[in-house]
PDB file of C-alpha atoms in Angstrom:
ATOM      1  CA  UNK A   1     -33.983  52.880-123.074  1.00  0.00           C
ATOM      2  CA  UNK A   2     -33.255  49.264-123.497  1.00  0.00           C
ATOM      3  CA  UNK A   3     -32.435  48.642-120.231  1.00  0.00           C
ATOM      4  CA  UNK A   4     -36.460  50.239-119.144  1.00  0.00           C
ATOM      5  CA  UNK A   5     -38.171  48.399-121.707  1.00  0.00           C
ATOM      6  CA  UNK A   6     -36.253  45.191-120.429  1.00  0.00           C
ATOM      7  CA  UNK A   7     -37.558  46.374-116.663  1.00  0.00           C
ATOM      8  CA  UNK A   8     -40.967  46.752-117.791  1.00  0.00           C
ATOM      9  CA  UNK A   9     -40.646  43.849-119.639  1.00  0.00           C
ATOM     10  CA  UNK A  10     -41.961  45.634-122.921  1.00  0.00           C
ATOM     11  CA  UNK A  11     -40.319  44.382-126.361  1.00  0.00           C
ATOM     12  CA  UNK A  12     -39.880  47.673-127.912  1.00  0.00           C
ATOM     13  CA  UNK A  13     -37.931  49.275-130.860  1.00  0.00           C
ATOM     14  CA  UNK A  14     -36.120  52.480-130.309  1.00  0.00           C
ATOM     15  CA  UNK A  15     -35.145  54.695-132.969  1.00  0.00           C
ATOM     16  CA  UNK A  16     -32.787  57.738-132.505  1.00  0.00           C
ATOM     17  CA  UNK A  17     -33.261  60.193-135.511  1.00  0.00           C
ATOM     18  CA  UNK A  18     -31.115  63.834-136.313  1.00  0.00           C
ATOM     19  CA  UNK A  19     -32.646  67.359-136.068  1.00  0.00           C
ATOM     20  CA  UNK A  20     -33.349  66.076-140.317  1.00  0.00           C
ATOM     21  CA  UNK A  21     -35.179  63.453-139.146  1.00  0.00           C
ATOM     22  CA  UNK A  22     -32.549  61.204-140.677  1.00  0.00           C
ATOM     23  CA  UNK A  23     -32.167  57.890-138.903  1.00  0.00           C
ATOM     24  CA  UNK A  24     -28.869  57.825-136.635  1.00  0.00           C
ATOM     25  CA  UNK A  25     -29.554  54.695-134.303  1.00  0.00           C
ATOM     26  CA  UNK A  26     -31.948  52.352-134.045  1.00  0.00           C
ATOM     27  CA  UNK A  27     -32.333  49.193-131.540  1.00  0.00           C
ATOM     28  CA  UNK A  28     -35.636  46.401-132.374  1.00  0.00           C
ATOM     29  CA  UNK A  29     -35.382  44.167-129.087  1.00  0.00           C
ATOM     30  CA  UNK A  30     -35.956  39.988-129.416  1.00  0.00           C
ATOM     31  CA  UNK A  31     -39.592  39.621-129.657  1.00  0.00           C
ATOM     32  CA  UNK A  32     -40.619  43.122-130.949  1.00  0.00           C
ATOM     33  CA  UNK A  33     -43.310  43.743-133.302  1.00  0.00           C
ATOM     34  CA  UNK A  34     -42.350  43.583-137.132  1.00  0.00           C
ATOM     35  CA  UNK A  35     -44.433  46.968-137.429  1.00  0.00           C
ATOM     36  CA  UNK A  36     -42.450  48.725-134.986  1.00  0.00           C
ATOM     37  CA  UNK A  37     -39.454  49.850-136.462  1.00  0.00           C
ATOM     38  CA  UNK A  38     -41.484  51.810-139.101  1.00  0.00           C
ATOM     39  CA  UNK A  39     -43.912  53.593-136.024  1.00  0.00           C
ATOM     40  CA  UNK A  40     -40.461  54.060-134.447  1.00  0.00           C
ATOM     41  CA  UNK A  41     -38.698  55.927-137.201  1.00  0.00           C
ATOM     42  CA  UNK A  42     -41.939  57.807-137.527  1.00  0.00           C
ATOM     43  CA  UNK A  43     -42.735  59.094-134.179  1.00  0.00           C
ATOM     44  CA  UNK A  44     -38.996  60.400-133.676  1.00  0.00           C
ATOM     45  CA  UNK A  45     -39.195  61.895-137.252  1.00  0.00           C
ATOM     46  CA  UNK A  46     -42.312  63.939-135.991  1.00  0.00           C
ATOM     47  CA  UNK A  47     -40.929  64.712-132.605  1.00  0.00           C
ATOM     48  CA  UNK A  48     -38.088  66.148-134.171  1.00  0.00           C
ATOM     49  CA  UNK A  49     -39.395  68.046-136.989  1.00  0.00           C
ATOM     50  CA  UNK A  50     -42.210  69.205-134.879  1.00  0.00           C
ATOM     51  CA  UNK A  51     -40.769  70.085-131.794  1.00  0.00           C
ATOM     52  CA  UNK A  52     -43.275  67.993-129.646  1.00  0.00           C
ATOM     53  CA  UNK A  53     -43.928  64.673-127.873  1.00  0.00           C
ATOM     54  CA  UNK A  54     -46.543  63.193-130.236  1.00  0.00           C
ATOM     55  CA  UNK A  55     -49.020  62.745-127.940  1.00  0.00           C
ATOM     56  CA  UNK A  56     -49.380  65.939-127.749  1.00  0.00           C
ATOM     57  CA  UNK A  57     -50.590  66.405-130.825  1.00  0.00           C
ATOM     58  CA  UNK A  58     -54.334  64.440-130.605  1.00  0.00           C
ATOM     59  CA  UNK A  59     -54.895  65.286-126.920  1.00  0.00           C
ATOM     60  CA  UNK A  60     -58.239  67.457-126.346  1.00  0.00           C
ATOM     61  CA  UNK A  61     -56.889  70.844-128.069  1.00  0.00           C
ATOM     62  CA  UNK A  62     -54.047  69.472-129.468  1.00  0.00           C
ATOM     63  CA  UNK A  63     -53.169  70.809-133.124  1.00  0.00           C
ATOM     64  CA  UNK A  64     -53.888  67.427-135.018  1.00  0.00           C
ATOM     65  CA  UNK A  65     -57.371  67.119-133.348  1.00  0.00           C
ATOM     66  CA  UNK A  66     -60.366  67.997-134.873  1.00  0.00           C
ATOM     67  CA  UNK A  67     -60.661  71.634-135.005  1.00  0.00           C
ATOM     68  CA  UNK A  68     -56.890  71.850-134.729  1.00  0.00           C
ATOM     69  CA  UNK A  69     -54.347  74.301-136.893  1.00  0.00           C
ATOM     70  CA  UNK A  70     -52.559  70.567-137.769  1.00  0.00           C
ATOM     71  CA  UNK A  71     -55.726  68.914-138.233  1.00  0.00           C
ATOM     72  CA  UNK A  72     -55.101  66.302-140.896  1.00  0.00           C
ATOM     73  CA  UNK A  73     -51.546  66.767-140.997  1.00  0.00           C
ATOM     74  CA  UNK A  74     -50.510  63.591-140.972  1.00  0.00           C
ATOM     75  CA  UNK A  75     -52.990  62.517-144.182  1.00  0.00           C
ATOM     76  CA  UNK A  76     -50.339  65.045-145.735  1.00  0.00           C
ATOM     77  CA  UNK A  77     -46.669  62.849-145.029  1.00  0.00           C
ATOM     78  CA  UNK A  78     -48.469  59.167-144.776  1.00  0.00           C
ATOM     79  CA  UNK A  79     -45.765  56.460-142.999  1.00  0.00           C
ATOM     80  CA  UNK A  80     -43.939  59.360-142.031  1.00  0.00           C
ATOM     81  CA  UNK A  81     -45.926  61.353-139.416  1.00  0.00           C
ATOM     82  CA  UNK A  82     -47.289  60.013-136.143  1.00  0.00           C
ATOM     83  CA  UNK A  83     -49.535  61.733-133.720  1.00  0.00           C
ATOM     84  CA  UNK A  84     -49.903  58.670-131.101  1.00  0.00           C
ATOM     85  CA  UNK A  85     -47.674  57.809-128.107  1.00  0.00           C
ATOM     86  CA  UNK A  86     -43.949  57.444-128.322  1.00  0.00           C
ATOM     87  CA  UNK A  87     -42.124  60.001-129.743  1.00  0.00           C
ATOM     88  CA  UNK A  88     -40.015  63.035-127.813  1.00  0.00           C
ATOM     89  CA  UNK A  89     -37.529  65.230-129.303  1.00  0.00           C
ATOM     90  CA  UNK A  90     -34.210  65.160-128.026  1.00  0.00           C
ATOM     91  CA  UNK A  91     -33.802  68.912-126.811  1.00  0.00           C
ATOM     92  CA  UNK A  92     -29.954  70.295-125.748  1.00  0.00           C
ATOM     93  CA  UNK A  93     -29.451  73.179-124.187  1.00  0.00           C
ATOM     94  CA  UNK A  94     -32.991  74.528-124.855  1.00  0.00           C
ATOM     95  CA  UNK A  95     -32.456  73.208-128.917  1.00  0.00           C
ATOM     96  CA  UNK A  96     -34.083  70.371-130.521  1.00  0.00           C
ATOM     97  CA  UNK A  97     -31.197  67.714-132.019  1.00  0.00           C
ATOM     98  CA  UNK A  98     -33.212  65.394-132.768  1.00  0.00           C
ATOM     99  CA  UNK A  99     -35.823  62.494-131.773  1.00  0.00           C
ATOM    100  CA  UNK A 100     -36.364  59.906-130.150  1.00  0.00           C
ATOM    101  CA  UNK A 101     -39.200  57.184-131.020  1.00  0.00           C
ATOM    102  CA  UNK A 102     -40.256  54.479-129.232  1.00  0.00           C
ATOM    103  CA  UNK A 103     -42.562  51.137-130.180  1.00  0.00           C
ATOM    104  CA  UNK A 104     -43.879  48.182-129.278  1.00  0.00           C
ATOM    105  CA  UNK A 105     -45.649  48.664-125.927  1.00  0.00           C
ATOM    106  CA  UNK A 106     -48.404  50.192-124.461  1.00  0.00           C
ATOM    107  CA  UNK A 107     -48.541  53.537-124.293  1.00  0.00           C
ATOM    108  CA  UNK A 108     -47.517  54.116-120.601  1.00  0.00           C
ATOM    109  CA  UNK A 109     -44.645  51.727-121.846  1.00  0.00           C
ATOM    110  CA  UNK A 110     -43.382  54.063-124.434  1.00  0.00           C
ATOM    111  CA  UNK A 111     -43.314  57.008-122.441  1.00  0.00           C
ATOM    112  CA  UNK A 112     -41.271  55.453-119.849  1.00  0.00           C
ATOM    113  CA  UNK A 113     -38.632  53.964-122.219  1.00  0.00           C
ATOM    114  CA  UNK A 114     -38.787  57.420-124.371  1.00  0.00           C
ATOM    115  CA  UNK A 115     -38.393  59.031-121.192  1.00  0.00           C
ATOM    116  CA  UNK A 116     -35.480  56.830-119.942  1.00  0.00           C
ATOM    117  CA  UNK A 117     -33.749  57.282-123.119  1.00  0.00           C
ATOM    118  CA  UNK A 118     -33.546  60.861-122.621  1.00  0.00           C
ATOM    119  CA  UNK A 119     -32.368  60.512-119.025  1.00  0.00           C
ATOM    120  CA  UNK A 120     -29.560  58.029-120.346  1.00  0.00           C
ATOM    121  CA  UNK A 121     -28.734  60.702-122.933  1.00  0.00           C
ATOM    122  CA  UNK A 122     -28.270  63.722-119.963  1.00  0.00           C
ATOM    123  CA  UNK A 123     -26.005  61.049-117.896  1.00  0.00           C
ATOM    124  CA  UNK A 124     -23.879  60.096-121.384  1.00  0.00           C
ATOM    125  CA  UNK A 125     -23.634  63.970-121.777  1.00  0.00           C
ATOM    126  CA  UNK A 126     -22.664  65.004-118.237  1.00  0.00           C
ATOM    127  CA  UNK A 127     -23.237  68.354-116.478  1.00  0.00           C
ATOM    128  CA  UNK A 128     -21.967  70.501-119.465  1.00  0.00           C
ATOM    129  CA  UNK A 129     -25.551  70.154-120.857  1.00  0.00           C
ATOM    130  CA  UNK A 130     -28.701  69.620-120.243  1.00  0.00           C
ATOM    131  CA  UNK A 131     -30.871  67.259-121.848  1.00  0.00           C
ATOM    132  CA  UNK A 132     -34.908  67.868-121.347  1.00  0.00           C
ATOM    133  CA  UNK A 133     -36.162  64.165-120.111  1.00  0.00           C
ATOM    134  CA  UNK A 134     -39.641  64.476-119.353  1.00  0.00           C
ATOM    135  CA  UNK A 135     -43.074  62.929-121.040  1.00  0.00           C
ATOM    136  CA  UNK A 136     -44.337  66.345-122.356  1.00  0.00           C
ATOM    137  CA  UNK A 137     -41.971  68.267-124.314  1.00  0.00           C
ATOM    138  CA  UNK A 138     -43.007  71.275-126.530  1.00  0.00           C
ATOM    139  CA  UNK A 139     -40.627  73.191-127.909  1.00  0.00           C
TER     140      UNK A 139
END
């Protein structure tokens, strides 16, 4: 993930969270954004408690738009759930582990590192798993 964000040159804080949502890792690159560590440890807590890429959330028919079974939902767990760009849950072998979230660019940024950070993950892990690494994860 580092290594994308450096590529894109994006200053970006990655956070690697447990299928708790407990913080296991977490990486803020030189010139980062004070604020990002907290949207970081947020979007991988909701990724991984929710099963989802956050975006997915407050896209047209998404559950946290209006109209939506989650509408409001993150009024309920304020600090703690995002519903913006930049978080993907880490899924194994069809089951979610945990999160990944990912601050401090633009949007398009985020993906790309969250997405690279999941790739990294399935090369780590070898052929003995596999490790969903795409933008749009629902689980």
């Amino acid at each position: 993930g580092i290594a994308a964000a450096r590529a894109l040159g994006a200053a970006e804080t990655i956070c690697i969270v447990d299928d708790g949502g407990y913080v296991l890792a977490m990486e803020r690159m030189d010139g980062a954004r004070n604020t990002s560590p907290e949207l970081a440890m947020a979007k991988a807590f909701t990724a991984s408690g929710h099963r989802r890429s956050t975006h997915l959330f407050n896209q047209p028919g998404g559950p946290a738009a209006v109209g939506g079974e989650a509408f409001g939902i993150h009024a309920m767990m304020p600090g703690k759930f995002a519903i913006f760009v930049g978080g993907f849950p880490i899924v194994v072998n069809g089951e979610v582990i945990g999160g990944v979230g990912v601050s401090g660019g633009a949007g398009h940024d985020d993906i790309a590192v969250g997405v690279a950070a999941l790739q990294a993950l399935q090369q780590h892990v070898g052929e003995a798993f596999h490790v969903l690494a795409e933008a749009d994860i629902k689980r």
